[in-house]
Short mmCIF file of C-alpha atoms in Angstrom, two decimals:
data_model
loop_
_atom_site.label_atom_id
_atom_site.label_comp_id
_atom_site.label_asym_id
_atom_site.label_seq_id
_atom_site.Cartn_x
_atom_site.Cartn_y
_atom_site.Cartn_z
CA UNK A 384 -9.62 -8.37 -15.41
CA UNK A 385 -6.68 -9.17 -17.84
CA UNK A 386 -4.57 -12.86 -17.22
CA UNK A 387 -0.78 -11.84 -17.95
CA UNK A 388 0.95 -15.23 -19.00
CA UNK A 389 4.80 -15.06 -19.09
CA UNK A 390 7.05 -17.75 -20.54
CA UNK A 391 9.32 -18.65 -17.98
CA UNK A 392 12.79 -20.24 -19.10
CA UNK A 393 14.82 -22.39 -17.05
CA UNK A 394 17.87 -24.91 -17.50
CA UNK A 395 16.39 -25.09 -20.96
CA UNK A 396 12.78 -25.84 -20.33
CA UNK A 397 9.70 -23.35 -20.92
CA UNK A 398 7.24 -23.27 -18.72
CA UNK A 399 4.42 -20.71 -18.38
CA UNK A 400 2.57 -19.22 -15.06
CA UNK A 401 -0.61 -17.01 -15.36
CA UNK A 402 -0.99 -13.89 -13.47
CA UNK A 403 -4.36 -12.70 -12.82
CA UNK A 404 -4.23 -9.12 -10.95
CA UNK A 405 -6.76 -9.09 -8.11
CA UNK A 406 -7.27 -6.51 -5.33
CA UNK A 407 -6.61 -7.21 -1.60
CA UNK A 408 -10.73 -8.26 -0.90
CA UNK A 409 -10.79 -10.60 -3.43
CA UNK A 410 -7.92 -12.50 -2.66
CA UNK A 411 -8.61 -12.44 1.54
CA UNK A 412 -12.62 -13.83 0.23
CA UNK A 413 -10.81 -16.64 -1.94
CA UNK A 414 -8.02 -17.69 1.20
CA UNK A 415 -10.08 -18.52 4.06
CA UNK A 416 -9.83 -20.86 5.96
CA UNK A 417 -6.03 -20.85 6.05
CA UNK A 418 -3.40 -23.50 7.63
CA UNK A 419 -0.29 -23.17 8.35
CA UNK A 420 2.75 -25.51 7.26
CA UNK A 421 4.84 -25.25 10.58
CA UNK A 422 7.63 -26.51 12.51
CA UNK A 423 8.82 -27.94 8.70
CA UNK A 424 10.72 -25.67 6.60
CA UNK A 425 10.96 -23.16 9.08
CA UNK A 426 12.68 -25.97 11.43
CA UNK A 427 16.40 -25.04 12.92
CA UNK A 428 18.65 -26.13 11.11
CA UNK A 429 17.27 -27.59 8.81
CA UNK A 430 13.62 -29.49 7.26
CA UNK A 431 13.53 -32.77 9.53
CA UNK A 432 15.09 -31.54 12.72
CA UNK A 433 11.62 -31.07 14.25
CA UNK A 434 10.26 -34.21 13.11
CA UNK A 435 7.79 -33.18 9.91
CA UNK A 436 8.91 -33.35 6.32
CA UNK A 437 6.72 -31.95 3.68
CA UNK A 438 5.34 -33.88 0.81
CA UNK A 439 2.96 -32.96 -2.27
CA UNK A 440 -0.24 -35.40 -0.44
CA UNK A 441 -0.24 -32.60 2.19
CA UNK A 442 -1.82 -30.37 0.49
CA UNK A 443 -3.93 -32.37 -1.41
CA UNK A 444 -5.14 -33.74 1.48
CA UNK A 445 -5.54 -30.11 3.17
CA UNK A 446 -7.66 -29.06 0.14
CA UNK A 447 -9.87 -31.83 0.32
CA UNK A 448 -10.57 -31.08 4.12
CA UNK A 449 -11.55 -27.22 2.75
CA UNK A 450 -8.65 -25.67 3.57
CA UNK A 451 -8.15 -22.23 0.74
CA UNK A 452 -4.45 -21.33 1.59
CA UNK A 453 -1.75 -22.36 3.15
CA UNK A 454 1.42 -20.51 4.93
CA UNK A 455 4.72 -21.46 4.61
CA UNK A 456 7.06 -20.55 6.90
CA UNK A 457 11.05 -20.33 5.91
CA UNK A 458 13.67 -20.18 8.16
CA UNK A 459 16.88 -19.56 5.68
CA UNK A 460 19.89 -18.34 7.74
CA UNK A 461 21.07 -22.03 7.87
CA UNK A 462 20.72 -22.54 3.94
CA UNK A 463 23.48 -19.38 3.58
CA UNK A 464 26.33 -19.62 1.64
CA UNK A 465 29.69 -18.15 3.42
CA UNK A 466 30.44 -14.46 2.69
CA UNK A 467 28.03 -13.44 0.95
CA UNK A 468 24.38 -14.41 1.64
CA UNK A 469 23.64 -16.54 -1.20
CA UNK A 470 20.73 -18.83 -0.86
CA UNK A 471 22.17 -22.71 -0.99
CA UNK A 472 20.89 -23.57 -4.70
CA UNK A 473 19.70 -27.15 -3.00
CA UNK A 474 18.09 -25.35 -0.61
CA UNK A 475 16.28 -22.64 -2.85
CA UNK A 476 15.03 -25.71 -5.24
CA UNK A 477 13.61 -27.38 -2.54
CA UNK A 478 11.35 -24.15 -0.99
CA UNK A 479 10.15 -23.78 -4.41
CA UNK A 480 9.45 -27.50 -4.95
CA UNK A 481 7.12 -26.99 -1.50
CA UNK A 482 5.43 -23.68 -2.88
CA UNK A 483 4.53 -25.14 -6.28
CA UNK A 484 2.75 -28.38 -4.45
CA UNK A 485 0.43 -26.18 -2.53
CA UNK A 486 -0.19 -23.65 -6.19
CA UNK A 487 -0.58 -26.88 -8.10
CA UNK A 488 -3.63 -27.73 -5.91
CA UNK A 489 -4.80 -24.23 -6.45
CA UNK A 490 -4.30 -23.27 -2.58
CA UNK A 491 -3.17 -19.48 -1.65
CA UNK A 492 0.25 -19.53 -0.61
CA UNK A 493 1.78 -17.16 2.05
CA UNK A 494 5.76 -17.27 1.70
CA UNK A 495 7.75 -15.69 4.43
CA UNK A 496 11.35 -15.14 6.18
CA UNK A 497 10.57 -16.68 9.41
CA UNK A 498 13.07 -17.30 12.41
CA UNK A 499 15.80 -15.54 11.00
CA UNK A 500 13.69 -12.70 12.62
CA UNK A 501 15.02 -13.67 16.07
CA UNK A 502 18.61 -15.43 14.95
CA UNK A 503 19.96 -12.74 13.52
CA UNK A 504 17.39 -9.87 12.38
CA UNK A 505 16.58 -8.48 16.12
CA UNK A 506 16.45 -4.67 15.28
CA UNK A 507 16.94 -3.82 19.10
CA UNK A 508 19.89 -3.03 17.85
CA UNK A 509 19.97 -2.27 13.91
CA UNK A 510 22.99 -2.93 11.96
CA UNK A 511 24.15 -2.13 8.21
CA UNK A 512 24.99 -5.79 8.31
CA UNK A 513 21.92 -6.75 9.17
CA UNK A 514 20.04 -4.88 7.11
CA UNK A 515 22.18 -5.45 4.31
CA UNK A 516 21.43 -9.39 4.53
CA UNK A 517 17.79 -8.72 4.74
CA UNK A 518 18.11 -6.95 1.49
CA UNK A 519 20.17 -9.54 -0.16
CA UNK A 520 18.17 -12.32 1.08
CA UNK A 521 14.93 -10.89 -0.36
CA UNK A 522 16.26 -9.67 -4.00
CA UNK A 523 17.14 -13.12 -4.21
CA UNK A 524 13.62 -14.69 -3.20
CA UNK A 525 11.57 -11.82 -5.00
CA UNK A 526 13.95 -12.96 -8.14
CA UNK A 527 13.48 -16.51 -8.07
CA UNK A 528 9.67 -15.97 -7.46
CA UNK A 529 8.45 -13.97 -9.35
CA UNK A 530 6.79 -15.05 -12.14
CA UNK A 531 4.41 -17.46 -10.00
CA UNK A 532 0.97 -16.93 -10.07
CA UNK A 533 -1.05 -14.24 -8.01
CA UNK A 534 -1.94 -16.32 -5.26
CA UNK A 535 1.84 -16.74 -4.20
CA UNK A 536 1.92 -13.76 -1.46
CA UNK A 537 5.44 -12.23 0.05
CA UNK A 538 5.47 -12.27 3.90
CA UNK A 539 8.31 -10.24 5.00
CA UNK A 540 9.11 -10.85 8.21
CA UNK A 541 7.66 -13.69 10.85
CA UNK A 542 7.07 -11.87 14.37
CA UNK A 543 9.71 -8.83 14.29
CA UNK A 544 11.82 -9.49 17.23
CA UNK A 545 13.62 -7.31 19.53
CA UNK A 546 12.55 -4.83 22.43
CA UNK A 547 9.04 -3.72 22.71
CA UNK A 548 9.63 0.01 22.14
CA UNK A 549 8.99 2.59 19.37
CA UNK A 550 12.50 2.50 18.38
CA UNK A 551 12.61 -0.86 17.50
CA UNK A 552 9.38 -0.89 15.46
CA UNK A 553 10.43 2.45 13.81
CA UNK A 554 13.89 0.12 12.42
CA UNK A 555 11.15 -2.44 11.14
CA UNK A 556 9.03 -0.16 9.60
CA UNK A 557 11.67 1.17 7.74
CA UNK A 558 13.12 -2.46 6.75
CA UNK A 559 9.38 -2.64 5.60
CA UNK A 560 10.20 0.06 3.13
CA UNK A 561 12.72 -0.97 1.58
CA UNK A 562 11.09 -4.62 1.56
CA UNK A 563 8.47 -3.04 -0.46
CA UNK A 564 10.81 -1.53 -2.84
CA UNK A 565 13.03 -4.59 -3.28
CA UNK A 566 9.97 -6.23 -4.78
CA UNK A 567 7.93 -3.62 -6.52
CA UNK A 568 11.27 -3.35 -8.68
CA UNK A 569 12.24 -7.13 -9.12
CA UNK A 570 10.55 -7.73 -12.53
CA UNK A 571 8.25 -10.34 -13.46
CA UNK A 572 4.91 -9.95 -11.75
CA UNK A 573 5.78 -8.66 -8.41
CA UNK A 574 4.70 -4.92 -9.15
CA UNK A 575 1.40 -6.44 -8.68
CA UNK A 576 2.08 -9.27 -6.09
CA UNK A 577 0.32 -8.78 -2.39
CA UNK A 578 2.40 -8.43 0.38
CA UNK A 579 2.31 -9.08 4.24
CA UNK A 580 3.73 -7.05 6.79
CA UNK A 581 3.72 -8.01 10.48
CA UNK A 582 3.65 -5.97 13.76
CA UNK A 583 6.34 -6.22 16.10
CA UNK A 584 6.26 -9.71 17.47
CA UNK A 585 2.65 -10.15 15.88
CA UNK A 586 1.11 -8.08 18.78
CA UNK A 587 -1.76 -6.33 17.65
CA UNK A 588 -1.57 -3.61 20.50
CA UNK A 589 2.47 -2.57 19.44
CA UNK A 590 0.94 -2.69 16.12
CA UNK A 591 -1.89 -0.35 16.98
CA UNK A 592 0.93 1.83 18.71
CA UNK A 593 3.77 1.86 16.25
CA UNK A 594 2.76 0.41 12.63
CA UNK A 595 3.45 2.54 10.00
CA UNK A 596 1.13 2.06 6.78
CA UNK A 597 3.00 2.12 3.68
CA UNK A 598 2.41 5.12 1.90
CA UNK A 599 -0.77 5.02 -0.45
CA UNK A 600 1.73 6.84 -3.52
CA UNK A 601 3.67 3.08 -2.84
CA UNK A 602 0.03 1.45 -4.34
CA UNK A 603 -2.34 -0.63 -1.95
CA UNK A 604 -1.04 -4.32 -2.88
CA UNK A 605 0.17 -4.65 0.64
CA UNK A 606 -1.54 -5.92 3.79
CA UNK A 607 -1.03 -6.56 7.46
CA UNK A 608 -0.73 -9.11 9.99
CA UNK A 609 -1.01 -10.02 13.24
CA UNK A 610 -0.51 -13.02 15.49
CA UNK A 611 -3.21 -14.19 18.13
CA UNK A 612 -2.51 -15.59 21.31
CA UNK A 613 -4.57 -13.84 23.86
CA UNK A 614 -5.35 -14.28 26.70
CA UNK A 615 -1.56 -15.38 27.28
CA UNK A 616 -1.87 -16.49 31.16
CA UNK A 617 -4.73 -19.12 29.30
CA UNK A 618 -3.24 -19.57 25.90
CA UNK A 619 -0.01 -21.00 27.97
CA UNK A 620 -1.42 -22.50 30.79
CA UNK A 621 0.23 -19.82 32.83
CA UNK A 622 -1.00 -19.62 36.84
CA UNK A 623 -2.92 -22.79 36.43
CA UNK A 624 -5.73 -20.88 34.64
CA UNK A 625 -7.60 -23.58 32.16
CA UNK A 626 -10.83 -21.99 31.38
CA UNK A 627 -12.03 -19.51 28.89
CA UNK A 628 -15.58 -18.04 27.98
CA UNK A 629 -17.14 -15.56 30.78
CA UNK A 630 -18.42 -12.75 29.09
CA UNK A 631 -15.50 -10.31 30.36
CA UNK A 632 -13.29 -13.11 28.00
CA UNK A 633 -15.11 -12.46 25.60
CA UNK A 634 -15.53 -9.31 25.52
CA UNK A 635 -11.51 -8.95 25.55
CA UNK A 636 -10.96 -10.58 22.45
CA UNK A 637 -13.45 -8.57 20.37
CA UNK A 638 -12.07 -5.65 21.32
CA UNK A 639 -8.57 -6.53 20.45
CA UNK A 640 -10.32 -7.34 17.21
CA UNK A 641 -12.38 -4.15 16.92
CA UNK A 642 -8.88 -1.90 18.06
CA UNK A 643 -7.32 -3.49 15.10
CA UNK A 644 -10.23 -2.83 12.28
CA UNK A 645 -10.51 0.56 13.73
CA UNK A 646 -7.15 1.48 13.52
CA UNK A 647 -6.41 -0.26 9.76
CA UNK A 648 -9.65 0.14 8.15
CA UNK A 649 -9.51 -0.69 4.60
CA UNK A 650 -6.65 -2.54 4.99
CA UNK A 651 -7.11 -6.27 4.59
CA UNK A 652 -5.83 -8.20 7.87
CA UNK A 653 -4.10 -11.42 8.03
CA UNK A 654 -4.54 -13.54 11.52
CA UNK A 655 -1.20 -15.18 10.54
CA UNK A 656 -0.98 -17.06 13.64
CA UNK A 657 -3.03 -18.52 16.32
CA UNK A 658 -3.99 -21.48 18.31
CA UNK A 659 -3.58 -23.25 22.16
CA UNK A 660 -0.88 -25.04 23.65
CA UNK A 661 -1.46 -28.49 24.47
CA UNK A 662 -5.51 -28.28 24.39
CA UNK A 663 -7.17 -30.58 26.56
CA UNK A 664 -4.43 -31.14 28.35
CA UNK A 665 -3.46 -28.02 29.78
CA UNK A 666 -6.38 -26.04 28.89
CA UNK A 667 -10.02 -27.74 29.54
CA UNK A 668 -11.10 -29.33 25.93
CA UNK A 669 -14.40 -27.54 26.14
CA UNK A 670 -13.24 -23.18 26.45
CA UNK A 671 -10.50 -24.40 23.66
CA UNK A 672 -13.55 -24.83 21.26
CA UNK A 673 -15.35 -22.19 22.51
CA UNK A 674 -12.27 -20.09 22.04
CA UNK A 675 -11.22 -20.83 18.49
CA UNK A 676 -15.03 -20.50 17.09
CA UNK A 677 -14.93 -17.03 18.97
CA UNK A 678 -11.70 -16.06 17.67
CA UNK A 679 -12.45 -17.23 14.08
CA UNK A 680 -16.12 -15.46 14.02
CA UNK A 681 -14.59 -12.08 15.66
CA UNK A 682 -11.80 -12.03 13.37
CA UNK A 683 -14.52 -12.29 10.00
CA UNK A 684 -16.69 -9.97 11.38
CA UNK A 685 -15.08 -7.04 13.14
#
């Protein structure tokens, strides 16, 4: 396997980034387990607002605790400039500052476009507006990243809002297209960078239903994500239900796992999201353990 290194210029100062190409299994064998980097850069309106700032000892101290990657979720409709869509230069510095402290520890790192998906990107209703400021926002981030290293990854959408119909996850799938074509054809090393593409709202079952695959002439450096939270009514406390592990729960989640490997086999998947909502307090501390170590083992081996 050939390492591509690329001089990389800017204000005046060369600096290099390798680029080893890797296929989809190698890179999914070399990123778990995973963590995610939330309610920070992705905060509205702005890093801070929800209390976390991120610093460079994060993920050093993530690493050392055995985490392999880490995702980084962007909101950026707040970090516009007027008119035209331009990413606020601070702004732009400071998600890059983030993404090269997780690469510098040698941590996977899983970049995405993530609330704007319900601000302004619901494609209940698609728009030439609206999907000409997807398409801006993303020739600009595929620009600006794309001479980092093979274990940055593009997400391209966080949990595709809007109505839970075929219509509205036909309008994604075709954003999805012309996602993949925005960075296929943005230079550097992003012909050969892995992607992530996302069901409607994460949901595994609309995914099932309405997902289109990118075609295989489009090349196979793409993969696809879901979000799990399941069994809602217990994931949210809903109903006063608090426990979790009969066999019939059990039974549920692996085959919401085995629907999705049966219907994208070959075709590396990402659990992007999951977890409980105030365990131990809502839910009973012991079914919250038992549920994450099922979730985690189903997901690896279905």
């Amino acid at each position: 396997m050939r390492s591509w290194l690329v001089p990389l210029l800017a204000l005046g100062v060369q600096l290099s980034q390798a680029f080893t190409p890797t296929t989809l299994e190698v890179a999914w064998q070399s990123m778990n387990p995973g963590w995610n980097l939330g309610n920070t850069l992705d905060a509205i309106p702005s890093e801070g607002d929800w209390g976390n700032t991120a610093s460079a000892d994060i993920f050093t101290k993530i690493k050392a605790m055995g985490f392999k990657s880490v995702r980084i979720p962007v909101t950026w409709t707040h970090h516009l400039l007027g008119g035209n869509n331009t990413v606020d230069p601070t702004w732009m510095n400071r998600v890059e500052t983030v993404v090269d402290w997780a690469l510098d520890e040698g941590l996977w790192v899983v970049l995405n476009v993530h609330h704007d998906s319900w601000e302004w990107f619901d494609m209940s209703s698609p728009t030439p507006e609206k999907e000409q400021k997807f398409e801006t926002l993303w020739k600009q981030l595929a620009a600006r990243f794309s001479l980092k290293p093979e274990r940055l990854i593009f997400e391209a959408l966080n949990e595709p809002a809007g109505s839970a119909s075929k219509a509205t996850a036909d309008a994604y799938n075709n954003a999805y297209l012309q996602f993949q074509n925005i960075v296929r054809n943005s230079g550097g090393y992003n012909k050969n960078r892995i992607t992530s593409l996302e069901s409607l709202y994460g949901n595994s079952d609309w995914g099932n239903a309405w997902f289109n695959k990118i075609p295989a002439s489009w090349g196979d450096k793409w993969s696809y994500q879901i979000h799990f939270y399941s069994p809602y009514d217990w994931i949210w406390g809903a109903w006063g239900k608090s426990l979790w592990g009969t066999d019939a729960d059990k039974a549920a989640v692996w085959q919401q796992m085995a629907d999705v490997a049966g219907n994208f086999t070959g075709i590396p998947t990402m659990i992007g999201e999951y977890g409980i909502m105030d365990s131990g307090k809502i839910n009973e501390s012991a079914s919250a353990w038992l549920w994450l170590d099922y979730v985690i083992r189903t997901g690896r081996h279905t």
